[in-house]
Short mmCIF file of C-alpha atoms in Angstrom, two decimals:
data_model
loop_
_atom_site.label_atom_id
_atom_site.label_comp_id
_atom_site.label_asym_id
_atom_site.label_seq_id
_atom_site.Cartn_x
_atom_site.Cartn_y
_atom_site.Cartn_z
CA MET S 1 15.39 -27.12 58.00
CA LYS S 2 18.01 -30.20 58.21
CA ALA S 3 16.05 -33.59 56.27
CA GLN S 4 16.92 -36.74 56.39
CA ARG S 5 15.43 -40.36 54.61
CA PHE S 6 15.05 -43.51 56.55
CA GLU S 7 14.14 -46.81 55.02
CA ASN S 8 11.79 -47.39 56.88
CA VAL S 9 9.00 -46.45 59.65
CA ASP S 10 10.86 -48.22 62.36
CA SER S 11 14.46 -46.78 62.19
CA LEU S 12 12.56 -43.18 61.94
CA VAL S 13 11.01 -43.82 64.94
CA ASN S 14 14.68 -45.28 66.61
CA ARG S 15 16.13 -42.08 65.75
CA THR S 16 13.17 -40.03 66.92
CA VAL S 17 13.06 -41.33 70.41
CA GLU S 18 16.88 -41.48 70.33
CA GLU S 19 16.50 -37.66 70.51
CA VAL S 20 13.70 -37.71 73.33
CA LYS S 21 15.89 -39.84 75.18
CA ARG S 22 18.59 -37.79 75.41
CA ILE S 23 16.42 -34.36 75.91
CA LEU S 24 15.13 -36.00 79.32
CA SER S 25 18.90 -37.13 79.79
CA GLU S 26 19.81 -33.19 79.51
CA LYS S 27 16.38 -31.84 81.27
CA PRO S 28 14.40 -34.25 83.07
CA ASP S 29 11.47 -31.20 83.75
CA ALA S 30 11.43 -30.31 79.74
CA VAL S 31 8.24 -29.71 77.86
CA PHE S 32 6.99 -31.75 75.33
CA CYS S 33 4.57 -31.09 72.57
CA PHE S 34 3.20 -34.39 70.30
CA ALA S 35 1.14 -34.50 67.54
CA CYS S 36 -1.98 -37.18 67.74
CA GLY S 37 -2.79 -39.52 64.96
CA GLU S 38 -1.28 -42.11 62.84
CA THR S 39 2.34 -40.46 61.75
CA PRO S 40 3.62 -40.08 65.88
CA ARG S 41 1.87 -42.99 66.99
CA PRO S 42 4.55 -45.70 66.43
CA VAL S 43 6.91 -43.20 68.25
CA MET S 44 4.55 -43.27 71.10
CA GLY S 45 4.23 -47.09 70.93
CA LYS S 46 8.29 -47.26 71.10
CA LEU S 47 8.21 -44.48 74.20
CA ILE S 48 6.00 -46.45 75.81
CA LYS S 49 8.15 -49.75 75.80
CA MET S 50 11.35 -47.36 76.69
CA ASN S 51 9.49 -45.53 79.90
CA ARG S 52 8.30 -49.59 80.79
CA GLU S 53 11.74 -50.64 80.59
CA GLY S 54 13.31 -48.18 82.51
CA GLU S 55 15.25 -46.52 79.70
CA ILE S 56 13.71 -42.86 80.29
CA ASP S 57 11.87 -41.75 82.52
CA PHE S 58 8.81 -39.15 82.13
CA SER S 59 7.60 -38.90 85.81
CA ARG S 60 9.31 -34.88 86.07
CA ALA S 61 8.23 -33.87 82.41
CA ARG S 62 5.42 -31.46 81.25
CA PHE S 63 3.41 -31.90 78.22
CA VAL S 64 1.42 -28.96 76.11
CA GLY S 65 -1.21 -29.67 73.64
CA LEU S 66 -0.76 -28.72 70.18
CA ASP S 67 -4.30 -28.23 68.66
CA GLU S 68 -7.74 -29.52 69.07
CA TRP S 69 -11.32 -29.78 67.70
CA VAL S 70 -13.89 -27.23 68.82
CA GLY S 71 -16.96 -28.90 69.60
CA VAL S 72 -15.47 -31.85 70.93
CA GLY S 73 -13.71 -33.48 74.11
CA ARG S 74 -12.12 -36.71 75.73
CA GLN S 75 -15.13 -38.79 75.67
CA THR S 76 -15.23 -37.83 71.58
CA ILE S 77 -13.32 -40.65 69.92
CA GLY S 78 -11.27 -39.10 67.39
CA SER S 79 -10.67 -35.99 69.93
CA CYS S 80 -7.07 -34.80 70.25
CA LYS S 81 -7.40 -35.42 73.95
CA GLN S 82 -8.56 -38.64 73.51
CA MET S 83 -5.90 -39.93 71.18
CA LEU S 84 -3.06 -38.41 73.54
CA TYR S 85 -4.54 -40.11 76.57
CA ASP S 86 -5.17 -43.55 75.06
CA ASP S 87 -1.71 -43.17 73.07
CA PHE S 88 0.47 -42.01 75.38
CA PHE S 89 -0.62 -40.33 78.69
CA THR S 90 -2.30 -43.34 80.12
CA PRO S 91 -0.05 -46.10 79.16
CA LEU S 92 2.84 -43.63 80.68
CA ASP S 93 0.66 -43.19 83.51
CA LEU S 94 1.40 -39.40 83.85
CA ARG S 95 -0.19 -37.35 86.26
CA GLU S 96 -3.07 -34.65 85.47
CA ASP S 97 -0.60 -32.10 86.29
CA GLN S 98 1.70 -32.85 84.02
CA ILE S 99 -0.46 -32.41 81.02
CA THR S 100 -1.97 -28.85 79.67
CA LEU S 101 -4.32 -29.23 76.77
CA PHE S 102 -6.98 -27.28 75.26
CA ASN S 103 -10.88 -28.17 76.56
CA GLY S 104 -12.61 -27.93 73.34
CA LEU S 105 -15.40 -28.26 74.46
CA SER S 106 -15.14 -25.03 77.30
CA ASN S 107 -17.97 -22.58 76.80
CA ASP S 108 -14.34 -19.63 77.17
CA LEU S 109 -12.13 -20.65 74.22
CA GLN S 110 -10.16 -17.37 75.33
CA THR S 111 -9.37 -18.57 78.85
CA GLU S 112 -7.81 -21.97 76.80
CA ILE S 113 -5.74 -19.56 74.84
CA ARG S 114 -4.29 -17.62 77.70
CA LYS S 115 -3.83 -21.23 79.72
CA ILE S 116 -1.63 -22.94 76.93
CA ASN S 117 0.51 -19.23 75.93
CA SER S 118 0.88 -18.35 80.16
CA LEU S 119 2.98 -21.81 80.43
CA ILE S 120 4.42 -21.92 77.13
CA SER S 121 5.81 -18.11 78.27
CA ASP S 122 6.65 -19.69 81.57
CA LEU S 123 8.40 -22.59 80.12
CA GLY S 124 8.79 -22.46 76.76
CA ILE S 125 8.51 -25.60 74.62
CA ASP S 126 11.64 -28.24 74.01
CA PHE S 127 10.99 -30.48 72.39
CA VAL S 128 8.31 -30.30 69.63
CA LEU S 129 6.88 -33.49 66.96
CA LEU S 130 4.92 -32.61 64.53
CA GLY S 131 3.39 -34.19 61.75
CA VAL S 132 2.21 -32.51 58.66
CA GLY S 133 -0.97 -32.09 56.93
CA MET S 134 -2.33 -33.13 53.22
CA ASN S 135 -2.33 -29.29 52.84
CA GLY S 136 1.13 -28.72 54.43
CA HIS S 137 -0.50 -27.74 57.41
CA ILE S 138 1.16 -27.84 60.63
CA GLY S 139 -1.31 -27.97 64.21
CA LEU S 140 -4.31 -26.35 62.93
CA ASN S 141 -2.63 -23.78 61.29
CA GLU S 142 -3.99 -23.94 57.68
CA PRO S 143 -2.47 -22.39 54.48
CA GLY S 144 -2.47 -18.45 54.32
CA CYS S 145 -1.86 -18.58 58.56
CA ASP S 146 -0.54 -15.30 60.35
CA THR S 147 2.70 -16.36 61.20
CA ASP S 148 2.79 -13.76 64.58
CA LEU S 149 0.19 -15.33 65.98
CA GLU S 150 0.21 -17.28 69.31
CA ALA S 151 -2.28 -20.15 70.45
CA HIS S 152 -5.95 -19.05 68.17
CA ILE S 153 -8.96 -20.33 67.40
CA VAL S 154 -8.72 -20.94 63.72
CA ASP S 155 -11.34 -21.36 60.57
CA LEU S 156 -11.06 -25.77 58.96
CA SER S 157 -9.92 -25.77 55.72
CA GLU S 158 -12.09 -28.14 53.45
CA MET S 159 -9.20 -30.47 52.78
CA THR S 160 -8.48 -30.95 56.86
CA ILE S 161 -12.45 -31.12 57.20
CA LYS S 162 -12.34 -34.16 54.41
CA VAL S 163 -9.11 -35.34 56.40
CA MET S 164 -10.39 -35.41 59.77
CA THR S 165 -13.13 -37.94 59.25
CA LYS S 166 -11.26 -41.16 59.52
CA TYR S 167 -10.31 -40.17 62.88
CA PHE S 168 -13.91 -40.48 64.27
CA SER S 169 -16.64 -42.96 64.48
CA LYS S 170 -19.39 -41.03 63.46
CA GLU S 171 -19.96 -38.02 60.76
CA MET S 172 -19.10 -34.84 63.15
CA SER S 173 -19.80 -30.62 61.92
CA LEU S 174 -16.70 -29.71 62.81
CA THR S 175 -15.44 -26.42 61.38
CA LYS S 176 -13.35 -24.23 63.59
CA GLY S 177 -10.29 -25.50 66.02
CA ILE S 178 -7.96 -24.05 68.78
CA SER S 179 -4.40 -24.58 68.40
CA LEU S 180 -0.74 -23.50 69.23
CA GLY S 181 0.36 -20.82 66.55
CA PHE S 182 4.06 -20.14 64.82
CA ALA S 183 4.90 -17.54 67.26
CA GLN S 184 5.49 -20.38 69.62
CA LEU S 185 6.50 -23.50 67.57
CA LEU S 186 9.58 -21.23 66.07
CA LYS S 187 11.03 -21.54 69.25
CA ALA S 188 11.35 -24.50 70.67
CA LYS S 189 14.37 -25.91 71.00
CA ASN S 190 13.94 -29.09 69.31
CA ILE S 191 11.53 -29.62 66.63
CA TYR S 192 11.11 -32.52 64.54
CA LEU S 193 8.24 -32.94 62.07
CA ILE S 194 7.88 -35.98 60.86
CA ALA S 195 5.61 -37.96 57.31
CA THR S 196 5.58 -41.56 56.47
CA GLY S 197 3.48 -43.41 54.13
CA LYS S 198 3.29 -42.82 49.99
CA ARG S 199 0.50 -40.88 50.64
CA LYS S 200 2.69 -37.76 51.88
CA ALA S 201 4.62 -38.05 49.21
CA ILE S 202 3.90 -34.84 47.17
CA ILE S 203 3.32 -32.50 49.58
CA VAL S 204 6.89 -33.62 51.68
CA GLU S 205 8.79 -32.91 47.93
CA LYS S 206 7.09 -29.25 48.13
CA ILE S 207 8.38 -28.73 51.48
CA ILE S 208 11.56 -29.50 50.77
CA ASN S 209 11.91 -28.15 47.29
CA SER S 210 9.90 -24.75 48.68
CA CYS S 211 11.46 -21.18 50.25
CA PRO S 212 9.57 -20.44 53.51
CA THR S 213 5.53 -19.20 52.68
CA ASN S 214 2.57 -19.35 54.53
CA LEU S 215 0.87 -20.38 52.01
CA LEU S 216 2.36 -24.19 52.91
CA PRO S 217 3.00 -23.69 56.48
CA ALA S 218 5.33 -26.47 56.94
CA THR S 219 8.29 -24.94 55.19
CA LEU S 220 8.15 -22.26 57.89
CA LEU S 221 9.82 -24.67 59.95
CA LYS S 222 12.91 -23.21 57.95
CA ASP S 223 12.84 -20.34 59.79
CA SER S 224 12.57 -22.11 63.20
CA LEU S 225 15.14 -19.91 66.27
CA TYR S 226 17.05 -23.47 66.68
CA GLU S 227 17.16 -26.13 64.06
CA SER S 228 14.26 -28.26 63.05
CA ASN S 229 14.05 -31.78 61.61
CA PHE S 230 12.36 -33.36 58.92
CA TYR S 231 12.21 -37.19 59.28
CA VAL S 232 10.91 -39.33 56.68
CA ASP S 233 10.79 -43.03 55.16
CA SER S 234 11.64 -44.40 51.94
CA GLU S 235 8.11 -43.93 51.28
CA ALA S 236 7.69 -40.31 51.63
CA GLY S 237 10.52 -39.62 50.31
CA PHE S 238 9.87 -41.23 47.12
CA PHE S 239 10.65 -37.52 45.54
CA ILE S 240 13.76 -36.38 47.15
#
């Protein structure tokens, strides 16, 4: 894993979007996987601006979901699907055939898993943008996760359940999620893990200074098939 500390969020964002631009220029039909939430949002905003100004073109790209809370859908404020559509897909004017996400409301989650696994098996992942949880989780792969799994259903940790409340406008009783597994993530051709803000400083230090272990899932990216990148701003990288 190659770690790089940036002076501010803008510098981190600018470097990240240049990597997206490079990948699209090399492979216009690349497959992307973006985490949702606060940390990736500035990257998405910059990419939307570049797309509108004609600097990049996502018209042939594909997008695959990273994770979702079980029991919510696009109409639920705070669902991964809602955030990805509102923050990224809709402003990019993507077609539905470009997007393959988990349906957290499905009565047959195994079909959802097979759908995602099949797409990734056929096309792979060219670029994945990840955030890191306060306990080091990646997607919804919690500490102690099975590193050999592809997409799978997970039991949410107490910390993740506590943190996730910030995304929802009302109280939610969610205990499970569905997520890509490390068997897929570690094979992505371009992996970018980003962390910003002082609240991430301690977990960033732990990730940098720890050997790969499923007890701190983010460290597993050090064993990726291709080189992984860890971008942090000055606040998140305060201790490194």
